[in-house]
């Protein structure tokens, strides 16, 4: 697993496509999430980067996850951001506020629903 510091950037200068694990350190309770599949860890996020041969990847944050309780987000919470906008959460139960890059929209899941929900950024 590669450990990143600073902007989220990864590159592949080889002649073959690669899948590589990347640790994205983030301090505090908030987690900025990127397009792709990520897992919340105690130190930040775990991300699997899939890169074509001779390619690079630089991703801006798409959403920020903020726990609504006084605690941190639970390790193991899985996040999937598709096409830069739709967001899906699964894994440990938690209450979370999702902040997008654009204008704020507030949406609450119905009572008694599962811990897997989908959210989309404002157009």
Tab-separated table of N, CA and C in Angstrom:
chain	number	residue	atom	x	y	z
A	1	UNK	N	0.844	-1.168	0.000
A	1	UNK	CA	0.000	0.000	0.000
A	1	UNK	C	0.892	1.235	0.000
A	2	UNK	N	0.617	2.154	-0.911
A	2	UNK	CA	1.319	3.421	-1.004
A	2	UNK	C	0.687	4.414	-0.050
A	3	UNK	N	1.501	5.238	0.596
A	3	UNK	CA	0.975	6.272	1.495
A	3	UNK	C	1.154	7.618	0.815
A	4	UNK	N	0.055	8.361	0.667
A	4	UNK	CA	0.080	9.658	0.018
A	4	UNK	C	0.081	10.763	1.044
A	5	UNK	N	0.706	11.849	0.710
A	5	UNK	CA	0.549	13.074	1.485
A	5	UNK	C	0.366	14.201	0.482
A	6	UNK	N	-0.476	15.149	0.803
A	6	UNK	CA	-0.774	16.231	-0.131
A	6	UNK	C	-1.914	15.840	-1.052
A	7	UNK	N	-2.001	16.463	-2.262
A	7	UNK	CA	-3.105	16.161	-3.182
A	7	UNK	C	-3.130	14.686	-3.556
A	8	UNK	N	-4.326	14.192	-3.872
A	8	UNK	CA	-4.488	12.786	-4.213
A	8	UNK	C	-4.072	12.573	-5.660
A	9	UNK	N	-2.868	12.048	-5.865
A	9	UNK	CA	-2.316	11.820	-7.194
A	9	UNK	C	-1.633	10.468	-7.205
A	10	UNK	N	-1.791	9.730	-8.281
A	10	UNK	CA	-1.107	8.462	-8.453
A	10	UNK	C	-0.740	8.344	-9.919
A	11	UNK	N	0.367	7.665	-10.218
A	11	UNK	CA	0.735	7.486	-11.623
A	11	UNK	C	1.296	6.098	-11.850
A	12	UNK	N	1.227	5.676	-13.117
A	12	UNK	CA	1.707	4.370	-13.539
A	12	UNK	C	2.546	4.583	-14.790
A	13	UNK	N	3.855	4.476	-14.651
A	13	UNK	CA	4.746	4.694	-15.789
A	13	UNK	C	5.145	3.387	-16.468
A	14	UNK	N	4.547	2.268	-16.056
A	14	UNK	CA	4.885	0.974	-16.652
A	14	UNK	C	4.093	0.744	-17.939
A	15	UNK	N	4.398	-0.347	-18.611
A	15	UNK	CA	3.717	-0.701	-19.862
A	15	UNK	C	2.445	-1.503	-19.617
A	16	UNK	N	2.131	-1.813	-18.346
A	16	UNK	CA	0.963	-2.628	-18.010
A	16	UNK	C	0.003	-1.857	-17.112
A	17	UNK	N	-1.281	-2.188	-17.210
A	17	UNK	CA	-2.275	-1.640	-16.291
A	17	UNK	C	-2.010	-2.193	-14.892
A	18	UNK	N	-2.334	-1.420	-13.856
A	18	UNK	CA	-2.100	-1.868	-12.479
A	18	UNK	C	-3.288	-1.527	-11.589
A	19	UNK	N	-3.439	-2.322	-10.539
A	19	UNK	CA	-4.328	-2.039	-9.419
A	19	UNK	C	-3.403	-1.897	-8.215
A	20	UNK	N	-3.519	-0.799	-7.503
A	20	UNK	CA	-2.648	-0.603	-6.356
A	20	UNK	C	-3.421	-0.004	-5.198
A	21	UNK	N	-3.121	-0.462	-4.003
A	21	UNK	CA	-3.750	0.096	-2.812
A	21	UNK	C	-3.067	1.386	-2.415
A	22	UNK	N	-3.855	2.377	-2.076
A	22	UNK	CA	-3.331	3.685	-1.691
A	22	UNK	C	-3.970	4.087	-0.368
A	23	UNK	N	-3.160	4.535	0.568
A	23	UNK	CA	-3.663	5.068	1.829
A	23	UNK	C	-3.654	6.589	1.721
A	24	UNK	N	-4.802	7.200	1.949
A	24	UNK	CA	-4.928	8.657	1.870
A	24	UNK	C	-5.110	9.178	3.293
A	25	UNK	N	-4.033	9.657	3.936
A	25	UNK	CA	-4.151	10.102	5.320
A	25	UNK	C	-4.996	11.367	5.432
A	26	UNK	N	-5.850	11.401	6.447
A	26	UNK	CA	-6.665	12.580	6.736
A	26	UNK	C	-6.818	12.675	8.247
A	27	UNK	N	-6.571	13.848	8.788
A	27	UNK	CA	-6.695	14.050	10.229
A	27	UNK	C	-8.097	14.527	10.575
A	28	UNK	N	-8.475	14.332	11.829
A	28	UNK	CA	-9.764	14.809	12.311
A	28	UNK	C	-10.897	13.850	11.989
A	29	UNK	N	-12.131	14.321	12.186
A	29	UNK	CA	-13.319	13.473	12.017
A	29	UNK	C	-13.867	13.516	10.598
A	30	UNK	N	-13.576	14.541	9.833
A	30	UNK	CA	-14.102	14.706	8.475
A	30	UNK	C	-13.267	13.875	7.494
A	31	UNK	N	-13.940	13.356	6.458
A	31	UNK	CA	-13.238	12.610	5.412
A	31	UNK	C	-13.655	13.144	4.051
A	32	UNK	N	-12.675	13.636	3.283
A	32	UNK	CA	-12.940	14.022	1.907
A	32	UNK	C	-12.861	12.762	1.065
A	33	UNK	N	-13.892	12.528	0.240
A	33	UNK	CA	-13.917	11.314	-0.577
A	33	UNK	C	-13.833	11.678	-2.054
A	34	UNK	N	-13.298	10.743	-2.826
A	34	UNK	CA	-12.981	10.934	-4.227
A	34	UNK	C	-13.787	9.962	-5.080
A	35	UNK	N	-13.779	10.187	-6.387
A	35	UNK	CA	-14.439	9.254	-7.293
A	35	UNK	C	-13.766	7.891	-7.183
A	36	UNK	N	-14.569	6.829	-7.091
A	36	UNK	CA	-14.051	5.468	-6.975
A	36	UNK	C	-14.599	4.789	-5.733
A	37	UNK	N	-13.916	3.716	-5.322
A	37	UNK	CA	-14.321	2.943	-4.145
A	37	UNK	C	-13.294	3.149	-3.041
A	38	UNK	N	-13.785	3.549	-1.876
A	38	UNK	CA	-12.918	3.866	-0.753
A	38	UNK	C	-13.431	3.187	0.511
A	39	UNK	N	-12.553	3.039	1.496
A	39	UNK	CA	-12.930	2.505	2.805
A	39	UNK	C	-12.370	3.434	3.871
A	40	UNK	N	-13.228	3.852	4.806
A	40	UNK	CA	-12.790	4.704	5.910
A	40	UNK	C	-11.878	3.886	6.827
A	41	UNK	N	-10.744	4.469	7.202
A	41	UNK	CA	-9.823	3.869	8.173
A	41	UNK	C	-9.637	4.867	9.317
A	42	UNK	N	-8.987	4.430	10.391
A	42	UNK	CA	-8.728	5.337	11.517
A	42	UNK	C	-7.819	6.502	11.091
A	43	UNK	N	-6.927	6.242	10.126
A	43	UNK	CA	-5.967	7.264	9.703
A	43	UNK	C	-6.434	8.084	8.504
A	44	UNK	N	-7.537	7.705	7.849
A	44	UNK	CA	-7.997	8.424	6.658
A	44	UNK	C	-8.881	7.546	5.797
A	45	UNK	N	-8.365	7.221	4.596
A	45	UNK	CA	-9.112	6.403	3.637
A	45	UNK	C	-8.189	5.384	2.991
A	46	UNK	N	-8.751	4.217	2.667
A	46	UNK	CA	-8.078	3.246	1.820
A	46	UNK	C	-8.717	3.326	0.445
A	47	UNK	N	-7.909	3.334	-0.611
A	47	UNK	CA	-8.397	3.509	-1.981
A	47	UNK	C	-7.661	2.529	-2.881
A	48	UNK	N	-8.384	1.877	-3.782
A	48	UNK	CA	-7.734	1.026	-4.772
A	48	UNK	C	-7.724	1.773	-6.095
A	49	UNK	N	-6.539	2.162	-6.531
A	49	UNK	CA	-6.390	2.889	-7.791
A	49	UNK	C	-6.207	1.887	-8.926
A	50	UNK	N	-6.959	2.075	-9.985
A	50	UNK	CA	-6.832	1.269	-11.194
A	50	UNK	C	-6.338	2.186	-12.299
A	51	UNK	N	-5.114	1.934	-12.752
A	51	UNK	CA	-4.493	2.818	-13.734
A	51	UNK	C	-4.101	2.054	-14.990
A	52	UNK	N	-4.416	2.630	-16.147
A	52	UNK	CA	-3.976	2.070	-17.417
A	52	UNK	C	-2.469	2.273	-17.549
A	53	UNK	N	-1.868	1.565	-18.497
A	53	UNK	CA	-0.437	1.714	-18.749
A	53	UNK	C	-0.114	3.169	-19.083
A	54	UNK	N	1.021	3.626	-18.599
A	54	UNK	CA	1.534	4.965	-18.882
A	54	UNK	C	0.472	6.044	-18.648
A	55	UNK	N	-0.184	6.001	-17.488
A	55	UNK	CA	-1.223	6.981	-17.194
A	55	UNK	C	-1.018	7.572	-15.801
A	56	UNK	N	-1.708	8.654	-15.544
A	56	UNK	CA	-1.668	9.303	-14.229
A	56	UNK	C	-3.093	9.650	-13.828
A	57	UNK	N	-3.278	9.879	-12.541
A	57	UNK	CA	-4.598	10.152	-11.995
A	57	UNK	C	-4.465	11.254	-10.949
A	58	UNK	N	-5.262	12.304	-11.096
A	58	UNK	CA	-5.320	13.371	-10.113
A	58	UNK	C	-6.790	13.641	-9.858
A	59	UNK	N	-7.249	13.320	-8.637
A	59	UNK	CA	-8.673	13.415	-8.320
A	59	UNK	C	-8.957	14.530	-7.326
A	60	UNK	N	-9.923	15.406	-7.638
A	60	UNK	CA	-10.355	16.387	-6.636
A	60	UNK	C	-11.351	15.728	-5.696
A	61	UNK	N	-11.478	16.221	-4.467
A	61	UNK	CA	-12.508	15.675	-3.579
A	61	UNK	C	-13.885	15.932	-4.173
A	62	UNK	N	-14.797	14.945	-4.032
A	62	UNK	CA	-16.164	15.089	-4.542
A	62	UNK	C	-17.149	15.407	-3.421
A	63	UNK	N	-16.917	14.815	-2.249
A	63	UNK	CA	-17.794	15.013	-1.104
A	63	UNK	C	-16.939	15.054	0.152
A	64	UNK	N	-17.512	15.591	1.221
A	64	UNK	CA	-16.913	15.497	2.543
A	64	UNK	C	-17.931	14.812	3.439
A	65	UNK	N	-17.494	13.777	4.159
A	65	UNK	CA	-18.347	13.066	5.110
A	65	UNK	C	-18.024	13.574	6.511
A	66	UNK	N	-19.066	13.919	7.265
A	66	UNK	CA	-18.897	14.440	8.618
A	66	UNK	C	-19.803	13.636	9.542
A	67	UNK	N	-19.259	13.001	10.597
A	67	UNK	CA	-20.124	12.251	11.516
A	67	UNK	C	-21.025	13.203	12.281
A	68	UNK	N	-22.278	12.796	12.505
A	68	UNK	CA	-23.220	13.628	13.252
A	68	UNK	C	-23.092	13.425	14.754
A	69	UNK	N	-22.489	12.323	15.170
A	69	UNK	CA	-22.262	12.102	16.601
A	69	UNK	C	-20.921	12.730	16.971
A	70	UNK	N	-20.566	12.694	18.217
A	70	UNK	CA	-19.288	13.236	18.669
A	70	UNK	C	-18.104	12.360	18.311
A	71	UNK	N	-18.370	11.188	17.766
A	71	UNK	CA	-17.292	10.244	17.443
A	71	UNK	C	-16.843	10.398	15.999
A	72	UNK	N	-15.822	9.648	15.634
A	72	UNK	CA	-15.327	9.619	14.256
A	72	UNK	C	-16.194	8.691	13.418
A	73	UNK	N	-16.039	8.768	12.111
A	73	UNK	CA	-16.701	7.806	11.228
A	73	UNK	C	-16.151	6.418	11.528
A	74	UNK	N	-16.985	5.385	11.448
A	74	UNK	CA	-16.500	4.048	11.808
A	74	UNK	C	-15.554	3.478	10.751
A	75	UNK	N	-14.415	2.934	11.177
A	75	UNK	CA	-13.545	2.247	10.226
A	75	UNK	C	-14.331	1.124	9.544
A	76	UNK	N	-14.102	0.933	8.268
A	76	UNK	CA	-14.814	-0.100	7.519
A	76	UNK	C	-16.001	0.442	6.748
A	77	UNK	N	-16.390	1.703	6.990
A	77	UNK	CA	-17.461	2.308	6.200
A	77	UNK	C	-16.987	2.383	4.754
A	78	UNK	N	-17.776	1.815	3.846
A	78	UNK	CA	-17.396	1.786	2.429
A	78	UNK	C	-18.132	2.892	1.684
A	79	UNK	N	-17.394	3.568	0.810
A	79	UNK	CA	-17.911	4.702	0.058
A	79	UNK	C	-17.657	4.445	-1.419
A	80	UNK	N	-18.673	4.646	-2.234
A	80	UNK	CA	-18.507	4.529	-3.688
A	80	UNK	C	-19.043	5.808	-4.321
A	81	UNK	N	-18.190	6.495	-5.074
A	81	UNK	CA	-18.584	7.690	-5.815
A	81	UNK	C	-18.435	7.348	-7.291
A	82	UNK	N	-19.547	7.422	-8.023
A	82	UNK	CA	-19.554	7.071	-9.445
A	82	UNK	C	-19.678	8.327	-10.293
A	83	UNK	N	-18.902	8.411	-11.350
A	83	UNK	CA	-18.982	9.522	-12.301
A	83	UNK	C	-18.910	10.878	-11.617
A	84	UNK	N	-18.266	10.951	-10.488
A	84	UNK	CA	-18.071	12.217	-9.816
A	84	UNK	C	-19.267	12.772	-9.067
A	85	UNK	N	-20.435	12.084	-9.078
A	85	UNK	CA	-21.596	12.659	-8.396
A	85	UNK	C	-22.338	11.667	-7.512
A	86	UNK	N	-22.946	10.569	-8.020
A	86	UNK	CA	-23.695	9.679	-7.119
A	86	UNK	C	-22.785	9.092	-6.026
A	87	UNK	N	-23.320	9.005	-4.814
A	87	UNK	CA	-22.571	8.515	-3.661
A	87	UNK	C	-23.348	7.398	-2.995
A	88	UNK	N	-22.683	6.276	-2.713
A	88	UNK	CA	-23.291	5.160	-1.990
A	88	UNK	C	-22.448	4.863	-0.765
A	89	UNK	N	-23.124	4.604	0.362
A	89	UNK	CA	-22.462	4.229	1.603
A	89	UNK	C	-22.955	2.858	2.020
A	90	UNK	N	-22.059	2.027	2.548
A	90	UNK	CA	-22.460	0.729	3.091
A	90	UNK	C	-21.487	0.358	4.199
A	91	UNK	N	-21.902	-0.593	5.014
A	91	UNK	CA	-21.039	-1.041	6.096
A	91	UNK	C	-21.599	-0.695	7.455
A	92	UNK	N	-20.723	-0.353	8.411
A	92	UNK	CA	-21.172	-0.094	9.779
A	92	UNK	C	-22.208	1.029	9.844
A	93	UNK	N	-23.162	0.852	10.741
A	93	UNK	CA	-24.219	1.844	10.933
A	93	UNK	C	-23.619	3.112	11.542
A	94	UNK	N	-24.033	4.262	10.981
A	94	UNK	CA	-23.596	5.549	11.519
A	94	UNK	C	-24.518	6.633	10.981
A	95	UNK	N	-24.453	7.798	11.616
A	95	UNK	CA	-25.171	8.978	11.121
A	95	UNK	C	-24.116	9.920	10.571
A	96	UNK	N	-24.333	10.367	9.332
A	96	UNK	CA	-23.310	11.151	8.656
A	96	UNK	C	-23.948	12.286	7.860
A	97	UNK	N	-23.295	13.421	7.855
A	97	UNK	CA	-23.696	14.528	6.980
A	97	UNK	C	-22.798	14.468	5.752
A	98	UNK	N	-23.400	14.619	4.583
A	98	UNK	CA	-22.659	14.564	3.326
A	98	UNK	C	-22.653	15.967	2.730
A	99	UNK	N	-21.468	16.522	2.551
A	99	UNK	CA	-21.328	17.848	1.969
A	99	UNK	C	-20.757	17.697	0.562
A	100	UNK	N	-21.434	18.289	-0.423
A	100	UNK	CA	-20.940	18.218	-1.802
A	100	UNK	C	-20.143	19.471	-2.125
A	101	UNK	N	-19.517	19.480	-3.300
A	101	UNK	CA	-18.762	20.652	-3.729
A	101	UNK	C	-19.684	21.789	-4.130
A	102	UNK	N	-20.883	21.462	-4.629
A	102	UNK	CA	-21.810	22.474	-5.116
A	102	UNK	C	-22.713	22.982	-4.013
A	103	UNK	N	-23.852	23.537	-4.383
A	103	UNK	CA	-24.810	24.030	-3.387
A	103	UNK	C	-25.280	22.903	-2.471
A	104	UNK	N	-25.543	23.229	-1.206
A	104	UNK	CA	-25.964	22.213	-0.236
A	104	UNK	C	-27.403	21.784	-0.461
A	105	UNK	N	-27.631	20.467	-0.389
A	105	UNK	CA	-28.981	19.886	-0.371
A	105	UNK	C	-29.024	18.927	0.790
A	106	UNK	N	-30.062	18.988	1.584
A	106	UNK	CA	-30.178	18.110	2.750
A	106	UNK	C	-31.212	17.045	2.456
A	107	UNK	N	-30.862	15.800	2.726
A	107	UNK	CA	-31.772	14.689	2.505
A	107	UNK	C	-31.546	13.674	3.604
A	108	UNK	N	-32.626	13.214	4.220
A	108	UNK	CA	-32.531	12.213	5.288
A	108	UNK	C	-33.138	10.911	4.804
A	109	UNK	N	-32.468	9.785	5.076
A	109	UNK	CA	-33.068	8.499	4.706
A	109	UNK	C	-34.276	8.209	5.586
A	110	UNK	N	-35.271	7.511	5.057
A	110	UNK	CA	-36.451	7.163	5.859
A	110	UNK	C	-36.066	6.311	7.066
A	111	UNK	N	-36.820	6.451	8.159
A	111	UNK	CA	-36.570	5.666	9.370
A	111	UNK	C	-36.699	4.181	9.057
A	112	UNK	N	-35.824	3.384	9.644
A	112	UNK	CA	-35.894	1.935	9.480
A	112	UNK	C	-35.262	1.414	8.201
A	113	UNK	N	-34.553	2.259	7.447
A	113	UNK	CA	-33.916	1.774	6.221
A	113	UNK	C	-32.576	1.138	6.543
A	114	UNK	N	-32.006	0.447	5.582
A	114	UNK	CA	-30.708	-0.198	5.773
A	114	UNK	C	-29.614	0.871	5.799
A	115	UNK	N	-28.394	0.449	6.099
A	115	UNK	CA	-27.278	1.384	6.154
A	115	UNK	C	-26.711	1.677	4.779
A	116	UNK	N	-27.280	1.134	3.725
A	116	UNK	CA	-26.818	1.410	2.370
A	116	UNK	C	-27.749	2.431	1.741
A	117	UNK	N	-27.225	3.603	1.399
A	117	UNK	CA	-28.026	4.670	0.807
A	117	UNK	C	-27.280	5.270	-0.356
A	118	UNK	N	-27.994	5.911	-1.267
A	118	UNK	CA	-27.379	6.587	-2.402
A	118	UNK	C	-27.731	8.061	-2.352
A	119	UNK	N	-26.767	8.902	-2.679
A	119	UNK	CA	-26.941	10.348	-2.649
A	119	UNK	C	-26.340	10.913	-3.920
A	120	UNK	N	-26.841	12.019	-4.382
A	120	UNK	CA	-26.277	12.677	-5.554
A	120	UNK	C	-26.029	14.144	-5.248
A	121	UNK	N	-25.004	14.694	-5.850
A	121	UNK	CA	-24.683	16.107	-5.670
A	121	UNK	C	-25.708	16.961	-6.395
A	122	UNK	N	-25.822	18.184	-5.972
A	122	UNK	CA	-26.720	19.120	-6.650
A	122	UNK	C	-26.200	19.347	-8.066
A	123	UNK	N	-27.113	19.479	-9.068
A	123	UNK	CA	-26.641	19.683	-10.449
A	123	UNK	C	-25.906	20.978	-10.616
